[in-house]
Amino acid sequence: DVVYSTVPDTVAPTVSGVTPADGSTTALATTNVSATFSESIQPGTLVFELRTLGGALVPGVVTYDGVTRVATLDPTSDLTAGASYTATLSGAQDVAGNTMASRSWTFTVSTPAATGPWVQTTAADFGTGVLEGVSITTSEDGELTGSPAPREDFLGTSLDPSWAVTVWGTPSSVGVTAGELSVAGSQVLSAVVAEGSAVEGRVAFASVAFQHFGLATGFDSVNGNHWAIFSTSGTTNRLFARVNAAGTLQNLDIGALPSGYHLYRIQPIPGGYEFYVDGTLATTINISIPAATALRVGLSSYTGSAQPIKADWVASSPGRFTSTIYDASAVATWGTASWLSTVPAGTRLIVETRSGATATPDANWSAWATVSNGGTISSPARRYLQYRVRFVTGDSSLSATLRSITISWN
């Protein structure tokens, strides 16, 4: 059956959506202007105009799709970058002859960013960044290389006052003799090291449970502390790699406990830590310790044993370069990152990027994200970009060298 209504239609059509949106500042120069109506209209009654803020009419072709109820104005030529426009709809009538109320809105065409690339290759380029355990050399026009880590060689007859000592019980001893530190029944902690520091030392573990060497806030409890350490854990004959982030703990058995002195290194990487013994990667633990945690170089032996943990020397070094912030002048789509480098065996470069809408990084900037050499940058399209380089090595006598880096964008 067909149902007829005798109630007259007195509701005028309205606009339910427009493109570009009112107040938009990201419209493209090639954009078409469109509006969606709440009901079907008589196309011949519609007046659809686009004008500059100065009032000049922008020529264009107006079409209407009766199925989608969308009216579109296609400008005859591209709009002007950076210019603002006002679109106006008026006169449109529905099939009952009801006339719409006039509707206007304004938008601005975005200014396209200039195309990249951003190149850093000279000593002056790299000099605008932050060097942490990294040096600028000039064997060519300027390069970045990991600096030798400052060492504590335990010279003299007592531990330097910058180290804090905690006694676990009796008997306990902390002594420095002939360039060797020995710790029993106690922990020793250095001053706070820079964020992202690696730690390395020539250390001798004894066949005693709960001896530790590495980075830590303290060893008195799991909860509330953070550490990345080599440890005998609860054994007398095994060596463990251990990471604790305030109770999130992972212990990995990496083999029989080596006797005598060996070179131990713990290297931060994005998302975790690498553990090296005598320059060879023993294992990786993918647990992150929160940024800005006040980590210190630490040695501890919980038992007051006649077999202390000993250290010939220890060193910490961030081995990290953070670039200046690059301003693309407008929202940029980041392309690839590629670099020229020298990477000796046992060393590595980790390059990361982040982007943001403000000239100073804040909570709205993206997180650091790694990128491979020649790979696509995953940082989102924003006006500002920053990169950083981690110099990873299993032996502080070796370092990779970054000669230049190129970041493309458009």
Short mmCIF file of C-alpha atoms in Angstrom, two decimals:
data_model
loop_
_atom_site.label_atom_id
_atom_site.label_comp_id
_atom_site.label_asym_id
_atom_site.label_seq_id
_atom_site.Cartn_x
_atom_site.Cartn_y
_atom_site.Cartn_z
CA ASP A 1 0.00 0.00 0.00
CA VAL A 2 1.08 3.55 -0.62
CA VAL A 3 0.67 5.93 2.30
CA TYR A 4 0.13 9.59 1.62
CA SER A 5 0.58 12.36 4.17
CA THR A 6 -1.58 15.43 4.12
CA VAL A 7 0.75 17.25 6.52
CA PRO A 8 2.67 19.87 4.55
CA ASP A 9 6.52 19.83 4.64
CA THR A 10 7.60 23.10 6.22
CA VAL A 11 11.13 22.11 7.29
CA ALA A 12 13.88 23.80 5.29
CA PRO A 13 17.02 21.83 4.31
CA THR A 14 20.12 22.31 6.42
CA VAL A 15 23.82 21.57 5.97
CA SER A 16 25.01 18.57 8.02
CA GLY A 17 28.71 18.72 7.12
CA VAL A 18 31.27 20.71 5.14
CA THR A 19 34.74 20.09 3.71
CA PRO A 20 37.21 21.62 4.48
CA ALA A 21 35.93 22.00 8.03
CA ASP A 22 35.13 25.45 9.36
CA GLY A 23 38.37 26.96 10.69
CA SER A 24 40.61 24.34 9.05
CA THR A 25 44.21 25.41 8.40
CA THR A 26 45.33 22.24 6.61
CA ALA A 27 43.38 22.43 3.35
CA LEU A 28 45.39 21.63 0.24
CA ALA A 29 45.69 24.01 -2.69
CA THR A 30 44.02 21.35 -4.86
CA THR A 31 41.08 20.85 -2.52
CA ASN A 32 37.45 20.87 -3.61
CA VAL A 33 34.87 22.50 -1.34
CA SER A 34 31.79 20.42 -0.52
CA ALA A 35 28.69 20.35 1.65
CA THR A 36 26.24 17.61 2.61
CA PHE A 37 22.55 18.46 2.95
CA SER A 38 20.08 17.00 5.41
CA GLU A 39 17.64 16.19 2.58
CA SER A 40 17.46 16.29 -1.18
CA ILE A 41 17.44 19.73 -2.77
CA GLN A 42 16.55 21.17 -6.16
CA PRO A 43 20.02 21.69 -7.71
CA GLY A 44 18.92 24.66 -9.78
CA THR A 45 18.07 26.63 -6.67
CA LEU A 46 21.49 26.31 -5.01
CA VAL A 47 23.94 29.22 -4.95
CA PHE A 48 27.44 27.98 -3.98
CA GLU A 49 30.21 30.58 -3.87
CA LEU A 50 33.84 30.66 -2.78
CA ARG A 51 35.51 34.02 -2.17
CA THR A 52 38.86 35.27 -0.92
CA LEU A 53 38.90 37.21 2.33
CA GLY A 54 39.17 40.30 0.12
CA GLY A 55 35.81 39.41 -1.47
CA ALA A 56 37.03 38.23 -4.88
CA LEU A 57 34.91 35.43 -6.35
CA VAL A 58 36.81 32.22 -7.05
CA PRO A 59 35.70 30.68 -10.38
CA GLY A 60 34.65 27.05 -10.19
CA VAL A 61 32.20 24.37 -11.27
CA VAL A 62 29.34 23.36 -8.95
CA THR A 63 27.86 19.87 -9.07
CA TYR A 64 25.23 18.09 -6.97
CA ASP A 65 24.85 14.35 -6.29
CA GLY A 66 21.23 13.49 -5.55
CA VAL A 67 22.12 10.12 -4.01
CA THR A 68 24.65 11.38 -1.45
CA ARG A 69 23.06 14.87 -1.21
CA VAL A 70 26.55 16.38 -1.60
CA ALA A 71 27.16 19.65 -3.44
CA THR A 72 30.75 20.19 -4.64
CA LEU A 73 32.53 23.30 -5.85
CA ASP A 74 35.63 22.47 -7.92
CA PRO A 75 37.75 25.64 -8.33
CA THR A 76 38.96 26.24 -11.86
CA SER A 77 42.55 26.64 -10.64
CA ASP A 78 44.48 25.73 -7.50
CA LEU A 79 43.89 27.81 -4.41
CA THR A 80 46.67 29.99 -3.01
CA ALA A 81 48.90 28.51 -0.30
CA GLY A 82 48.53 30.38 2.98
CA ALA A 83 45.39 32.21 1.81
CA SER A 84 42.02 32.09 3.60
CA TYR A 85 38.67 31.60 1.85
CA THR A 86 35.00 31.86 2.74
CA ALA A 87 32.47 29.44 1.24
CA THR A 88 28.78 30.38 1.19
CA LEU A 89 25.68 28.29 0.47
CA SER A 90 22.31 29.92 -0.09
CA GLY A 91 19.01 29.60 -1.94
CA ALA A 92 18.79 25.79 -1.92
CA GLN A 93 15.17 24.54 -1.81
CA ASP A 94 13.87 21.08 -1.02
CA VAL A 95 11.18 19.43 -3.19
CA ALA A 96 8.49 21.18 -1.13
CA GLY A 97 10.01 24.57 -1.87
CA ASN A 98 11.41 25.24 1.60
CA THR A 99 14.50 27.48 1.34
CA MET A 100 17.62 26.92 3.40
CA ALA A 101 19.10 29.49 5.72
CA SER A 102 22.36 30.84 4.30
CA ARG A 103 25.48 29.03 5.58
CA SER A 104 29.08 30.32 5.45
CA TRP A 105 32.38 28.97 6.72
CA THR A 106 36.05 29.88 6.43
CA PHE A 107 39.20 27.81 5.94
CA THR A 108 42.89 28.43 5.20
CA VAL A 109 45.07 26.65 2.68
CA SER A 110 48.22 25.23 4.25
CA THR A 111 51.66 26.40 3.22
CA PRO A 112 53.56 23.40 1.88
CA ALA A 113 56.82 22.66 3.59
CA ALA A 114 59.93 23.08 1.58
CA THR A 115 61.48 19.77 0.70
CA GLY A 116 64.47 18.39 2.59
CA PRO A 117 66.89 16.94 3.13
CA TRP A 118 68.36 17.82 6.51
CA VAL A 119 72.06 17.03 6.38
CA GLN A 120 74.52 17.03 9.26
CA THR A 121 78.10 16.32 8.30
CA THR A 122 80.48 18.97 9.67
CA ALA A 123 81.93 19.65 13.10
CA ALA A 124 79.77 22.79 13.22
CA ASP A 125 76.64 20.74 12.47
CA PHE A 126 77.30 18.23 15.21
CA GLY A 127 78.43 20.96 17.58
CA THR A 128 74.83 22.19 17.91
CA GLY A 129 73.82 18.92 19.60
CA VAL A 130 74.39 17.44 23.04
CA LEU A 131 77.45 15.21 23.48
CA GLU A 132 77.36 12.58 26.24
CA GLY A 133 80.44 10.42 26.22
CA VAL A 134 80.88 11.30 22.54
CA SER A 135 83.54 13.43 20.85
CA ILE A 136 83.64 15.45 17.64
CA THR A 137 86.72 14.66 15.61
CA THR A 138 88.00 16.44 12.50
CA SER A 139 89.93 13.81 10.58
CA GLU A 140 87.67 14.77 7.66
CA ASP A 141 85.14 17.62 7.98
CA GLY A 142 83.69 16.48 11.28
CA GLU A 143 82.69 13.12 12.78
CA LEU A 144 81.14 11.76 15.95
CA THR A 145 82.85 8.96 17.85
CA GLY A 146 82.48 7.44 21.28
CA SER A 147 84.85 8.94 23.86
CA PRO A 148 86.96 6.77 26.16
CA ALA A 149 84.92 6.29 29.32
CA PRO A 150 86.27 8.03 32.43
CA ARG A 151 87.58 5.36 34.80
CA GLU A 152 87.80 4.87 38.51
CA ASP A 153 91.07 2.99 39.00
CA PHE A 154 90.87 2.83 42.81
CA LEU A 155 94.26 4.38 43.35
CA GLY A 156 95.31 5.33 46.83
CA THR A 157 94.44 3.58 50.08
CA SER A 158 90.73 4.32 50.49
CA LEU A 159 87.56 4.60 48.47
CA ASP A 160 86.86 8.06 47.08
CA PRO A 161 84.28 9.95 49.24
CA SER A 162 81.91 10.22 46.25
CA TRP A 163 81.12 6.51 46.77
CA ALA A 164 78.47 5.59 49.36
CA VAL A 165 78.96 2.47 51.49
CA THR A 166 76.16 0.42 53.05
CA VAL A 167 77.04 -2.40 55.45
CA TRP A 168 74.83 -5.49 55.18
CA GLY A 169 76.12 -7.27 58.29
CA THR A 170 79.22 -8.59 59.96
CA PRO A 171 81.87 -9.32 59.15
CA SER A 172 82.06 -6.63 56.47
CA SER A 173 84.87 -4.87 54.70
CA VAL A 174 85.41 -2.33 51.96
CA GLY A 175 89.04 -1.79 51.08
CA VAL A 176 91.30 -0.29 48.43
CA THR A 177 94.76 -1.76 48.09
CA ALA A 178 97.25 -1.48 45.22
CA GLY A 179 94.62 -0.28 42.74
CA GLU A 180 92.05 -2.91 43.67
CA LEU A 181 88.66 -2.49 45.36
CA SER A 182 87.32 -5.35 47.47
CA VAL A 183 83.79 -5.49 48.90
CA ALA A 184 82.40 -8.01 51.40
CA GLY A 185 79.25 -7.83 53.48
CA SER A 186 78.51 -4.40 51.97
CA GLN A 187 77.46 -2.46 48.90
CA VAL A 188 79.23 0.50 47.34
CA LEU A 189 77.46 2.95 45.04
CA SER A 190 79.01 5.72 42.95
CA ALA A 191 77.54 9.14 42.36
CA VAL A 192 74.58 9.21 39.97
CA VAL A 193 75.63 8.56 36.38
CA ALA A 194 74.17 10.28 33.33
CA GLU A 195 70.92 8.94 31.94
CA GLY A 196 71.53 6.21 29.37
CA SER A 197 75.02 5.40 30.65
CA ALA A 198 76.73 2.11 29.97
CA VAL A 199 78.86 0.61 32.73
CA GLU A 200 82.02 -1.41 32.29
CA GLY A 201 84.55 -2.86 34.66
CA ARG A 202 87.32 -5.35 35.14
CA VAL A 203 85.75 -7.35 37.94
CA ALA A 204 86.39 -10.66 39.71
CA PHE A 205 83.42 -12.49 41.23
CA ALA A 206 84.08 -14.94 44.05
CA SER A 207 82.28 -18.26 44.49
CA VAL A 208 79.81 -16.57 46.80
CA ALA A 209 76.05 -16.07 46.46
CA PHE A 210 74.55 -12.62 45.88
CA GLN A 211 77.52 -10.76 44.51
CA HIS A 212 76.58 -8.03 42.03
CA PHE A 213 78.15 -5.55 39.62
CA GLY A 214 76.37 -3.07 37.39
CA LEU A 215 73.95 -0.14 37.45
CA ALA A 216 71.56 0.16 40.39
CA THR A 217 69.65 2.47 42.67
CA GLY A 218 70.42 0.02 45.49
CA PHE A 219 70.46 -3.68 46.30
CA ASP A 220 68.53 -3.77 49.58
CA SER A 221 65.20 -4.87 48.04
CA VAL A 222 63.57 -5.75 44.72
CA ASN A 223 60.50 -3.55 45.06
CA GLY A 224 61.35 0.12 44.93
CA ASN A 225 64.76 -0.42 43.34
CA HIS A 226 66.04 -0.58 39.79
CA TRP A 227 69.09 -2.36 38.48
CA ALA A 228 70.83 -3.90 35.48
CA ILE A 229 73.59 -6.14 36.84
CA PHE A 230 75.80 -9.16 36.53
CA SER A 231 75.23 -11.37 39.56
CA THR A 232 75.89 -14.74 41.13
CA SER A 233 72.27 -14.55 42.37
CA GLY A 234 71.67 -17.36 44.89
CA THR A 235 74.41 -19.59 43.49
CA THR A 236 78.14 -20.00 44.00
CA ASN A 237 79.03 -21.23 40.52
CA ARG A 238 76.76 -19.52 37.95
CA LEU A 239 76.69 -16.04 36.43
CA PHE A 240 73.40 -14.26 35.79
CA ALA A 241 72.28 -11.20 33.88
CA ARG A 242 69.55 -9.47 35.86
CA VAL A 243 67.28 -6.47 35.24
CA ASN A 244 64.83 -5.13 37.79
CA ALA A 245 62.42 -2.25 37.15
CA ALA A 246 60.79 -1.65 40.55
CA GLY A 247 59.70 -5.26 40.91
CA THR A 248 59.51 -6.26 37.23
CA LEU A 249 62.43 -8.67 37.34
CA GLN A 250 64.16 -10.98 34.90
CA ASN A 251 67.14 -13.22 35.70
CA LEU A 252 68.96 -15.07 32.93
CA ASP A 253 71.60 -17.73 33.61
CA ILE A 254 74.41 -16.97 31.15
CA GLY A 255 76.78 -19.75 32.13
CA ALA A 256 79.36 -20.99 34.57
CA LEU A 257 80.88 -18.35 36.82
CA PRO A 258 84.22 -17.27 35.28
CA SER A 259 87.16 -17.35 37.63
CA GLY A 260 89.43 -14.35 38.12
CA TYR A 261 89.19 -10.97 36.44
CA HIS A 262 87.08 -10.42 33.33
CA LEU A 263 85.75 -7.44 31.41
CA TYR A 264 82.03 -6.97 32.11
CA ARG A 265 79.92 -4.38 30.28
CA ILE A 266 76.22 -3.51 30.49
CA GLN A 267 74.99 -1.46 27.56
CA PRO A 268 71.57 0.28 27.49
CA ILE A 269 69.68 -0.13 24.23
CA PRO A 270 66.14 0.97 23.32
CA GLY A 271 63.82 -1.20 25.39
CA GLY A 272 66.44 -2.99 27.46
CA TYR A 273 70.08 -3.87 28.15
CA GLU A 274 72.85 -5.88 26.51
CA PHE A 275 75.32 -7.82 28.65
CA TYR A 276 78.89 -8.34 27.41
CA VAL A 277 81.63 -10.55 28.87
CA ASP A 278 85.13 -9.93 27.51
CA GLY A 279 83.65 -8.03 24.57
CA THR A 280 81.24 -10.82 23.55
CA LEU A 281 77.49 -10.32 23.80
CA ALA A 282 76.23 -12.83 26.36
CA THR A 283 72.54 -11.95 26.38
CA THR A 284 69.94 -9.20 26.05
CA ILE A 285 67.12 -8.46 28.49
CA ASN A 286 64.20 -6.46 27.15
CA ILE A 287 63.09 -4.61 30.27
CA SER A 288 63.34 -0.84 30.42
CA ILE A 289 64.21 1.14 33.51
CA PRO A 290 62.23 4.41 33.54
CA ALA A 291 63.98 7.47 32.17
CA ALA A 292 65.56 9.83 34.70
CA THR A 293 66.05 7.02 37.23
CA ALA A 294 69.03 7.91 39.45
CA LEU A 295 71.24 4.92 38.62
CA ARG A 296 74.72 4.48 40.07
CA VAL A 297 77.62 2.14 39.44
CA GLY A 298 77.36 -0.50 42.15
CA LEU A 299 79.19 -3.49 43.61
CA SER A 300 77.76 -5.60 46.38
CA SER A 301 78.48 -8.79 48.29
CA TYR A 302 75.73 -9.62 50.72
CA THR A 303 77.71 -12.19 52.66
CA GLY A 304 80.55 -11.13 54.93
CA SER A 305 82.82 -13.68 53.34
CA ALA A 306 86.56 -14.04 53.13
CA GLN A 307 85.95 -14.06 49.36
CA PRO A 308 84.95 -10.50 48.40
CA ILE A 309 83.94 -9.23 45.00
CA LYS A 310 86.85 -7.25 43.52
CA ALA A 311 87.27 -4.56 40.90
CA ASP A 312 90.45 -3.43 39.18
CA TRP A 313 88.60 -0.49 37.57
CA VAL A 314 85.08 0.61 36.60
CA ALA A 315 83.83 3.17 34.09
CA SER A 316 80.54 4.59 32.90
CA SER A 317 79.80 6.45 29.72
CA PRO A 318 76.54 7.38 27.96
CA GLY A 319 78.03 7.18 24.45
CA ARG A 320 75.10 9.19 23.12
CA PHE A 321 74.59 12.19 20.83
CA THR A 322 71.32 14.13 20.74
CA SER A 323 70.88 16.49 17.81
CA THR A 324 69.56 20.00 17.78
CA ILE A 325 65.85 20.33 16.93
CA TYR A 326 65.14 20.74 13.23
CA ASP A 327 62.36 23.11 12.11
CA ALA A 328 60.78 22.25 8.76
CA SER A 329 58.75 25.53 8.95
CA ALA A 330 55.50 23.60 8.42
CA VAL A 331 54.12 20.13 8.97
CA ALA A 332 56.52 17.74 7.24
CA THR A 333 56.20 14.12 6.24
CA TRP A 334 59.48 12.52 7.27
CA GLY A 335 61.10 10.24 4.74
CA THR A 336 64.26 8.21 5.24
CA ALA A 337 67.34 8.47 7.41
CA SER A 338 70.68 7.41 5.98
CA TRP A 339 74.19 7.82 7.26
CA LEU A 340 77.83 7.19 6.53
CA SER A 341 79.74 5.50 9.34
CA THR A 342 82.64 3.29 10.29
CA VAL A 343 81.55 0.41 12.52
CA PRO A 344 84.35 -1.87 13.81
CA ALA A 345 83.44 -5.43 14.74
CA GLY A 346 81.79 -5.51 18.14
CA THR A 347 80.38 -1.98 17.85
CA ARG A 348 77.07 -0.61 16.65
CA LEU A 349 75.18 2.63 16.04
CA ILE A 350 71.53 2.95 17.07
CA VAL A 351 69.75 5.91 15.50
CA GLU A 352 66.38 7.11 16.84
CA THR A 353 64.04 9.96 15.92
CA ARG A 354 61.11 11.78 17.49
CA SER A 355 58.86 14.57 16.23
CA GLY A 356 56.58 17.23 17.65
CA ALA A 357 54.48 20.30 16.99
CA THR A 358 56.38 22.56 19.40
CA ALA A 359 59.91 23.91 19.23
CA THR A 360 60.66 22.52 22.70
CA PRO A 361 59.94 18.81 23.28
CA ASP A 362 56.98 18.27 25.60
CA ALA A 363 54.58 15.47 26.55
CA ASN A 364 52.93 15.66 23.12
CA TRP A 365 56.10 14.82 21.21
CA SER A 366 56.29 11.28 19.89
CA ALA A 367 58.38 8.65 21.64
CA TRP A 368 61.87 7.86 20.37
CA ALA A 369 61.70 5.31 17.54
CA THR A 370 64.61 3.47 15.94
CA VAL A 371 65.33 3.71 12.23
CA SER A 372 67.65 1.59 10.12
CA ASN A 373 70.23 3.01 7.74
CA GLY A 374 68.28 3.93 4.62
CA GLY A 375 65.01 3.04 6.32
CA THR A 376 61.79 5.01 6.60
CA ILE A 377 61.36 7.23 9.65
CA SER A 378 58.31 6.18 11.67
CA SER A 379 58.01 9.43 13.63
CA PRO A 380 54.69 11.10 12.73
CA ALA A 381 54.35 14.02 10.32
CA ARG A 382 54.99 17.13 12.39
CA ARG A 383 56.89 20.39 12.06
CA TYR A 384 59.89 19.57 14.30
CA LEU A 385 62.25 16.60 14.34
CA GLN A 386 65.16 15.47 16.50
CA TYR A 387 67.44 12.46 16.23
CA ARG A 388 69.85 10.82 18.61
CA VAL A 389 72.61 8.27 18.15
CA ARG A 390 73.66 5.63 20.68
CA PHE A 391 77.22 4.36 20.38
CA VAL A 392 77.07 0.72 21.45
CA THR A 393 80.18 -1.34 22.07
CA GLY A 394 81.23 -4.43 23.95
CA ASP A 395 84.63 -2.88 24.70
CA SER A 396 85.24 0.76 25.60
CA SER A 397 88.49 0.71 23.62
CA LEU A 398 86.41 0.46 20.42
CA SER A 399 83.78 2.81 19.02
CA ALA A 400 81.79 3.33 15.86
CA THR A 401 82.16 6.67 14.06
CA LEU A 402 79.30 8.63 12.48
CA ARG A 403 80.52 10.73 9.54
CA SER A 404 77.28 12.22 8.27
CA ILE A 405 73.53 11.75 8.48
CA THR A 406 70.85 12.77 5.98
CA ILE A 407 67.13 12.97 6.75
CA SER A 408 64.72 13.41 3.83
CA TRP A 409 61.24 14.91 4.10
CA ASN A 410 58.62 16.75 2.14
#
